[in-house]
Coordinates of C-alpha atoms and ligand atoms in Angstrom, one line a residue:
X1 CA 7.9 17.8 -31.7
X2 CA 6.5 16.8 -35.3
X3 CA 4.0 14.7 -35.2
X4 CA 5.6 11.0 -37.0
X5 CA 8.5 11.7 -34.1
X6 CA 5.6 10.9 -31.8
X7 CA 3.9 8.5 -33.5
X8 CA 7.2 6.6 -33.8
X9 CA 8.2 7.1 -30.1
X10 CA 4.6 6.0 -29.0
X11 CA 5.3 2.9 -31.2
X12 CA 8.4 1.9 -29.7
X13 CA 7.1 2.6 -26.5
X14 CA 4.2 0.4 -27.3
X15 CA 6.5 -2.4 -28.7
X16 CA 8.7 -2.4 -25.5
X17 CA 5.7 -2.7 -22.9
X18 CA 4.2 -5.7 -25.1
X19 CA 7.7 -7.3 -25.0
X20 CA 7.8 -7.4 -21.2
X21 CA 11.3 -4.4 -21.3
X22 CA 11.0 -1.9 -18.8
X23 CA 10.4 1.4 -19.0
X24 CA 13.5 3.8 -17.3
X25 CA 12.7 7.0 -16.3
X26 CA 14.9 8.5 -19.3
X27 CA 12.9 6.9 -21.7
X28 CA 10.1 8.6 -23.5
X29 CA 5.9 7.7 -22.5
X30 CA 3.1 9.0 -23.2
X31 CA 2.0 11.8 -20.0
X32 CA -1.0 9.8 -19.3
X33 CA 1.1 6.9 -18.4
X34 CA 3.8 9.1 -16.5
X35 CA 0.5 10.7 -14.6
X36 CA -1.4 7.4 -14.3
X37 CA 2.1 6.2 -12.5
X38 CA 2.5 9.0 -10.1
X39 CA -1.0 9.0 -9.2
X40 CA -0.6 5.3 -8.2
X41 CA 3.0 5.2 -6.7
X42 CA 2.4 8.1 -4.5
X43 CA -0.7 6.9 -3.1
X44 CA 1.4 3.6 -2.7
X45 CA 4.0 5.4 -0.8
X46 CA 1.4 7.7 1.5
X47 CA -0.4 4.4 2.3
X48 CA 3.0 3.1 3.7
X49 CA 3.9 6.6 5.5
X50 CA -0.1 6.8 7.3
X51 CA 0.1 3.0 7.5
X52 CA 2.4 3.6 10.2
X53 CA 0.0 4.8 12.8
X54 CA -2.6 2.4 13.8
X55 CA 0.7 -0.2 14.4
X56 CA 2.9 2.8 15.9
X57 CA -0.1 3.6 18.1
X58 CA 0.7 0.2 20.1
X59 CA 4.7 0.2 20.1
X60 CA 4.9 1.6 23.8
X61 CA 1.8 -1.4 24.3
X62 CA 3.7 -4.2 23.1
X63 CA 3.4 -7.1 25.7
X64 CA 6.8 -8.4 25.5
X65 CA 10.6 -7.1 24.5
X66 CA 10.2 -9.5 21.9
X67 CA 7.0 -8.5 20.4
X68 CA 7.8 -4.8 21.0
X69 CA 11.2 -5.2 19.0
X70 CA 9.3 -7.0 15.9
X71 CA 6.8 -4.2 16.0
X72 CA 9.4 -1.6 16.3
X73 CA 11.5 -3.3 12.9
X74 CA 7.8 -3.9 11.2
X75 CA 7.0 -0.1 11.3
X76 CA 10.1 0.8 10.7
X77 CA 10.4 -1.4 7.3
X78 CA 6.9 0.7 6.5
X79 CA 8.5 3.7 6.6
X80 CA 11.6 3.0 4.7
X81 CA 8.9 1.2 1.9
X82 CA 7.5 4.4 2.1
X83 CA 10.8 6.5 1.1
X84 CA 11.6 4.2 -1.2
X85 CA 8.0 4.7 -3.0
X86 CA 8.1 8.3 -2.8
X87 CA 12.2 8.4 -4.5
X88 CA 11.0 6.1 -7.2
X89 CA 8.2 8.2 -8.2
X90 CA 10.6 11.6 -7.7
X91 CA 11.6 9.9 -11.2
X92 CA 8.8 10.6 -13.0
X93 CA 9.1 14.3 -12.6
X94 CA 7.2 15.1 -9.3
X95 CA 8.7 16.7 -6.0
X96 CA 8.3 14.8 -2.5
X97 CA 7.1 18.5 -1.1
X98 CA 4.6 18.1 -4.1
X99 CA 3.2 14.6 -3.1
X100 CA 3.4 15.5 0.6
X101 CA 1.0 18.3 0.2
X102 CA -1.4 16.4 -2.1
X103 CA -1.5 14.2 0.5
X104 CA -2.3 16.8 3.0
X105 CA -4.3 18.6 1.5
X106 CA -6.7 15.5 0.7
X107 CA -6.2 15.1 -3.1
X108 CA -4.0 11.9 -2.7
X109 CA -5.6 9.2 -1.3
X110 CA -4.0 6.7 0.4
X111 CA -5.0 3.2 0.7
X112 CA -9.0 3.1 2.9
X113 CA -7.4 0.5 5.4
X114 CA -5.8 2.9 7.6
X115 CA -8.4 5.2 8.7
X116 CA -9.6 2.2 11.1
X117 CA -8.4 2.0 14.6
X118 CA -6.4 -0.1 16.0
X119 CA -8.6 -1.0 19.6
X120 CA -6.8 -4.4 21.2
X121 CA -3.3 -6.3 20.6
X122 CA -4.9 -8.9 18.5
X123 CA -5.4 -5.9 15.7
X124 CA -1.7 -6.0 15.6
X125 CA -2.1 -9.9 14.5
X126 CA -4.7 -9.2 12.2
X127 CA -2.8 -6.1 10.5
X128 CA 0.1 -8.1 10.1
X129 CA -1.7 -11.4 9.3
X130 CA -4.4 -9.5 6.7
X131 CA -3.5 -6.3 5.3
X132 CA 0.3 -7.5 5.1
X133 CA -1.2 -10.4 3.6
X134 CA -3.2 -8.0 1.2
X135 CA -0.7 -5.9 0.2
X136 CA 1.8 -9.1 -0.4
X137 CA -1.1 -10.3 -2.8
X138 CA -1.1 -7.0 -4.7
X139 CA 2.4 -6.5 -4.9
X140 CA 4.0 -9.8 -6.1
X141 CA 1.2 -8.7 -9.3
X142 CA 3.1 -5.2 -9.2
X143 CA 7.0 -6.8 -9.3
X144 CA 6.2 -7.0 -13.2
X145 CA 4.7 -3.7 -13.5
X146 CA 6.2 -2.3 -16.5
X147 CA 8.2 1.0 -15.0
X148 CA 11.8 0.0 -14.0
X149 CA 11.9 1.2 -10.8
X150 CA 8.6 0.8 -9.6
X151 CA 9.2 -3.1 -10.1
X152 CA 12.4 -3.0 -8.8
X153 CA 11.1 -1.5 -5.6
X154 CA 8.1 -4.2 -5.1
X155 CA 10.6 -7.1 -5.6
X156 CA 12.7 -5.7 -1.8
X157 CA 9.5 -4.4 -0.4
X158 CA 7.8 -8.2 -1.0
X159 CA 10.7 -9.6 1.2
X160 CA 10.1 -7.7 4.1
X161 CA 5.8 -7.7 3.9
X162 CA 6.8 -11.5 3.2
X163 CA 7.9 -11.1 7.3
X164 CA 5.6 -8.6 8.6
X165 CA 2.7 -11.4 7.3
X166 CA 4.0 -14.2 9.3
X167 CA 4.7 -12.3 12.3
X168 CA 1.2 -11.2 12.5
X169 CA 0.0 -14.3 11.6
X170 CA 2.3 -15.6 14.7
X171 CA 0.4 -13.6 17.0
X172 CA -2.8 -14.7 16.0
X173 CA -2.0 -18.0 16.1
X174 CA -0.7 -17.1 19.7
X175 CA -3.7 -15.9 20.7
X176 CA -6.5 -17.9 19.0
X177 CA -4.5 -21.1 21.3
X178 CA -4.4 -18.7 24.4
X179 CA -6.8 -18.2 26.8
X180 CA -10.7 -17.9 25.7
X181 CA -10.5 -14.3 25.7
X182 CA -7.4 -14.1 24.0
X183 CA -8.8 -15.9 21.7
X184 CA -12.7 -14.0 21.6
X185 CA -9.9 -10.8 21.2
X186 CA -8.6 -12.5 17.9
X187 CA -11.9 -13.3 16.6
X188 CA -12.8 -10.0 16.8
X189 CA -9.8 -8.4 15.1
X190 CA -10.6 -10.9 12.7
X191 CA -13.9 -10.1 12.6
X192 CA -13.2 -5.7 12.1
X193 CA -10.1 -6.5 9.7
X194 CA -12.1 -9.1 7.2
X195 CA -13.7 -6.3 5.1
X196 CA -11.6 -3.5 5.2
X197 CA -9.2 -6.0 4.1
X198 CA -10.8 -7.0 1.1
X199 CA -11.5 -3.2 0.2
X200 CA -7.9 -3.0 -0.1
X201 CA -8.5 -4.2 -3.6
X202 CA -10.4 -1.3 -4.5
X203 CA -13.7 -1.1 -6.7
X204 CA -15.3 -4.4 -8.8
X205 CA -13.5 -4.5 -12.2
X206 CA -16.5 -3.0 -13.5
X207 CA -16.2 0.0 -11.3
X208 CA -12.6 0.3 -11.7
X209 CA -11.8 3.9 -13.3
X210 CA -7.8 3.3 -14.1
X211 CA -8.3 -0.3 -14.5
X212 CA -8.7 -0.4 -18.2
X213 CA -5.7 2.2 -19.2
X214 CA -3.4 0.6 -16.8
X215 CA -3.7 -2.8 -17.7
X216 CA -3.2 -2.1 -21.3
X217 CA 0.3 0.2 -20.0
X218 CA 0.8 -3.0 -17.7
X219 CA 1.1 -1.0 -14.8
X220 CA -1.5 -3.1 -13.4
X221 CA -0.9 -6.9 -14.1
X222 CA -3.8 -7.8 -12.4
X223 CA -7.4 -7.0 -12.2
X224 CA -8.8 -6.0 -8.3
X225 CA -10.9 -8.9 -8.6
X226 CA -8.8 -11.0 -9.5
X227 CA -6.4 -10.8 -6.8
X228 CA -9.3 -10.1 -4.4
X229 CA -10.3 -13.8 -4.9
X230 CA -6.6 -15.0 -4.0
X231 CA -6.6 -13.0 -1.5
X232 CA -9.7 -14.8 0.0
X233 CA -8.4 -18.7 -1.1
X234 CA -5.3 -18.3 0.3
X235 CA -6.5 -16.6 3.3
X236 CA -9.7 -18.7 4.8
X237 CA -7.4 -21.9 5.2
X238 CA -5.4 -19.8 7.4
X239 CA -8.5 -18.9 9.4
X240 CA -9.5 -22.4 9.8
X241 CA -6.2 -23.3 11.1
X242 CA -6.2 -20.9 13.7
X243 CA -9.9 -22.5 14.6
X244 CA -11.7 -19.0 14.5
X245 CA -15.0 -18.7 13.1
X246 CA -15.3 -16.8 9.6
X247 CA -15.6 -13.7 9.1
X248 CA -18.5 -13.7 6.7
X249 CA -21.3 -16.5 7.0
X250 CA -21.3 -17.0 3.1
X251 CA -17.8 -18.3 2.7
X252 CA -18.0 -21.6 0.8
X253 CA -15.8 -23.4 -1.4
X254 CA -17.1 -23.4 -4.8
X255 CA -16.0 -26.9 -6.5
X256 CA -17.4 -25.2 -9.7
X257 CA -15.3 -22.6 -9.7
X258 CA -12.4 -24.0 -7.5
X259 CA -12.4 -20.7 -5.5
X260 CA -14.1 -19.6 -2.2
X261 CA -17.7 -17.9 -2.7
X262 CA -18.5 -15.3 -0.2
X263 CA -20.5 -12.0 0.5
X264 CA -21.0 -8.6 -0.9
X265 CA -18.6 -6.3 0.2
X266 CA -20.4 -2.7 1.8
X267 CA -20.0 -0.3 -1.2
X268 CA -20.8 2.6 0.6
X269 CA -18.6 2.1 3.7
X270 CA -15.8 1.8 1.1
X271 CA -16.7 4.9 -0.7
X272 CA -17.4 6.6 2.8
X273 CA -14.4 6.0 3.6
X274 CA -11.8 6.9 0.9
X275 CA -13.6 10.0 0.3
X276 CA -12.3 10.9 3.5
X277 CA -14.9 10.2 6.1
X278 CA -14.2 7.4 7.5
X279 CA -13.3 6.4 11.4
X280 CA -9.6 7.1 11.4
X281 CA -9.4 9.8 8.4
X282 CA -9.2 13.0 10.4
X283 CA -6.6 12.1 13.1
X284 CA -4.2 10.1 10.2
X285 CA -3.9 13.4 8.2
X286 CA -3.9 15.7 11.6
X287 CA -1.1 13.7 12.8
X288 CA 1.2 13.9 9.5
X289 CA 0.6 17.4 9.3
X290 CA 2.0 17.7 13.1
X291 CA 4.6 15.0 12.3
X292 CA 5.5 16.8 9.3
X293 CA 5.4 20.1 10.9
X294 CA 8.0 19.0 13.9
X295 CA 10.2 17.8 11.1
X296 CA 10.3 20.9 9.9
X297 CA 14.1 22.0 11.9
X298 CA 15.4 19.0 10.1
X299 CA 14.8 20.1 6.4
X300 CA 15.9 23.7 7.5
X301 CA 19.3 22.1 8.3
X302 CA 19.7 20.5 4.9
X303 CA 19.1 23.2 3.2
X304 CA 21.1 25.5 5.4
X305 CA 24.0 22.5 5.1
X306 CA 24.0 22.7 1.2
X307 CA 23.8 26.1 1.1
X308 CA 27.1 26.3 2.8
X309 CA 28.5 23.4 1.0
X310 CA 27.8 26.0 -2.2
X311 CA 29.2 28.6 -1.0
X312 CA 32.2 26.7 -0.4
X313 CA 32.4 25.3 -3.9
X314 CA 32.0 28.9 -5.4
X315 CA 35.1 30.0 -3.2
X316 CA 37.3 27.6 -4.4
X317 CA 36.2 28.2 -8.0
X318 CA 36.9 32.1 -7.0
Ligands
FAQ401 N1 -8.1 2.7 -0.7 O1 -9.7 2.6 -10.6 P1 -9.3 2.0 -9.3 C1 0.4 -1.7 2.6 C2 -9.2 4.6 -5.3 S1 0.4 -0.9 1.1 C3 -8.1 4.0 -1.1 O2 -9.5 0.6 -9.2 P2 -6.5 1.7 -9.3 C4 1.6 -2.0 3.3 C5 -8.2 4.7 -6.4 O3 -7.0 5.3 -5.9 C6 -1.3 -0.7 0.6 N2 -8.4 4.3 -2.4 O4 -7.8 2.5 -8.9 C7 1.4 -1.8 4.7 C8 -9.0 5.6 -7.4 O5 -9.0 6.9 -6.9 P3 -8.2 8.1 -7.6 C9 -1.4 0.2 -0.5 C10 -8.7 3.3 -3.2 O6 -5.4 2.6 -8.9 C11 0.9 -2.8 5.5 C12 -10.4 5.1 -7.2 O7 -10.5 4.5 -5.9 N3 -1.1 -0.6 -1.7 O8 -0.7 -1.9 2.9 C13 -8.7 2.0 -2.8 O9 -6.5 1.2 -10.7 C14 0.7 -2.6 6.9 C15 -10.8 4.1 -8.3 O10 -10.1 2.8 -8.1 C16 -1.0 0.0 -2.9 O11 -1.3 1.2 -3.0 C17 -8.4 1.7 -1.5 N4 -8.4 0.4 -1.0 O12 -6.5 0.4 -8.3 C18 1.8 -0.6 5.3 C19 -0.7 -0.9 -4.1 N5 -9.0 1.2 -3.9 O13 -6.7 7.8 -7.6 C20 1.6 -0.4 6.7 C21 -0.6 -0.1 -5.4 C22 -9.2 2.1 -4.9 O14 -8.7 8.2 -9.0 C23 1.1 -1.4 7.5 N6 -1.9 0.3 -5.8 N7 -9.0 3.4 -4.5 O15 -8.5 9.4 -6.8 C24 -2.8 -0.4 -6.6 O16 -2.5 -1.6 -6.8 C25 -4.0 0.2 -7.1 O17 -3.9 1.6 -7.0 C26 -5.3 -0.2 -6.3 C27 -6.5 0.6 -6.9 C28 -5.5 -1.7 -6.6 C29 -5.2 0.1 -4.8

């Protein structure tokens, strides 16, 4: 391509991202934005596929039919976020076999969160209550993210985190008003979720490697500490209506700031942990290569379906 056809492409693309149009996937970008995108959206989409095992983990544990169906349609909804995530980012010129073995093969990340167990019920709350809660925060920011069907996707997948939140929230409620260990259980889900939770975010603005490039694409509407903070104003309310204690001893309202002040999150924990040693990291990947692996008879008969289907076709055309 000569060189003014791209300058003029990369200008209308510019002038269409600073008027708030979408960009389709049979437009023309610039690779680092196609790249940028399927680096995020496929670590978006693995995070919902792993983030089905520390909930899946308690579906035969479920202490009611009732609570046992929720969890079944809340995992469920994870996976189908998860499908949806992976086709929208098929459209950026990737393969699902292609993101499937990143993820394998530990050069997709997906998000730190899920490589910590699940140990009583009340996690189930918490999971629901917090990292729903979390994820909600970051994805309202993301319905406006600036490719098509990435936005598209984040306005259905808010609707259903919009139920798996109050459901977990439900539970804890349930149990912080139940017995005293019932509630001591919900404390301490509390407790284990608070900072993972807030990791969710990912590094300080300043530490923030894609930050910069995707805000200016608006693939990112929001900086991580920005929604970090809502995270936290919206959330400690909540935990005073449930009468638990907080999480971390420095939360305080700030009347200066009108937001909550609270600590330092562990750095190194965080870093620990989405470099791939964290408590969970081995057995997630072990089980989706096992998962994957038993799934294997079902690909075989696609393909073996549409070859036939072919063969058909070039019979008829005979
Ligand atoms: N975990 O430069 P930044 C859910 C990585 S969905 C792991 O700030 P960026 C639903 C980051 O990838 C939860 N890695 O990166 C559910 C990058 O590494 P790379 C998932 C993290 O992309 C609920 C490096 O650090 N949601 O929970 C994390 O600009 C219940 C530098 O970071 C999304 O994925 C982390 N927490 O901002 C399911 C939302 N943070 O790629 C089941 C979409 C950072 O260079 C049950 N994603 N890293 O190797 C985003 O909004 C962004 O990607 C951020 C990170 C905000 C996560």
């Amino acid at each position: 391509m000569r060189n003014t056809d791209e300058h003029a492409l990369q200008a209308e693309f510019d002038r269409r991202v600073a008027a708030e149009e979408k960009i389709e996937p049979t437009d023309w970008m610039p690779d680092d934005y196609r790249k940028n995108l399927i680096r995020q959206m496929s670590q978006h989409a693995h995070s919902e596929i792993i983030g089905m095992q520390p909930e899946g983990n308690w579906i035969t544990r479920a202490p009611s039919l009732r609570r046992k169906a929720i969890l079944l349609a809340k995992v469920q909804d994870e996976g189908g976020h998860g499908l949806y995530l992976y086709s929208a980012t098929e459209t950026l010129g990737i393969t699902r076999s292609e993101m499937i073995e990143a993820l394998q093969t530990r050069k997709a990340k997906y998000a730190s969160i899920f490589n910590y167990p699940t140990l009583t019920w009340a996690d189930i709350g918490a999971v629901g209550w917090l990292v729903d809660g979390a994820a909600i925060v970051n994805q309202i920011a993301l319905q406006r993210t600036s490719y098509g069907p990435y936005a598209r996707a984040m306005i259905r997948i808010c609707k259903e985190e919009s139920f798996h939140q109050r459901q977990g929230y439900e539970l804890m409620l349930e149990m912080a008003k139940g017995s005293p260990q019932q509630k001591q259980m919900a404390q301490d889900a509390l407790n284990r979720f608070w900072w993972p939770s807030l990791m969710m975010f990912g590094p300080h603005d300043g530490d923030s490697a894609h930050s910069s490039k995707s805000m200016q694409w608006k693939i990112k509407r929001e900086s991580n500490d920005t929604l970090r903070q809502r995270f936290i104003d919206q959330t400690v309310p909540q935990i005073e209506v449930l009468g638990l204690e907080m999480p971390d001893p420095e939360i305080k309202w700030n009347e200066t700031r009108g937001h909550y002040d609270s600590g330092e999150i562990n750095w190194d924990e965080f870093y620990k942990v989405i470099n791939g040693n964290g408590p969970c990291n081995h057995q997630r990947i072990k089980h989706h290569v096992k998962a994957h692996q038993d799934g294997e008879w079902v690909r075989e008969a696609v393909r073996a379906y549409r070859a036939k289907q072919a063969r058909k076709k070039d019979e008829r055309a005979a």
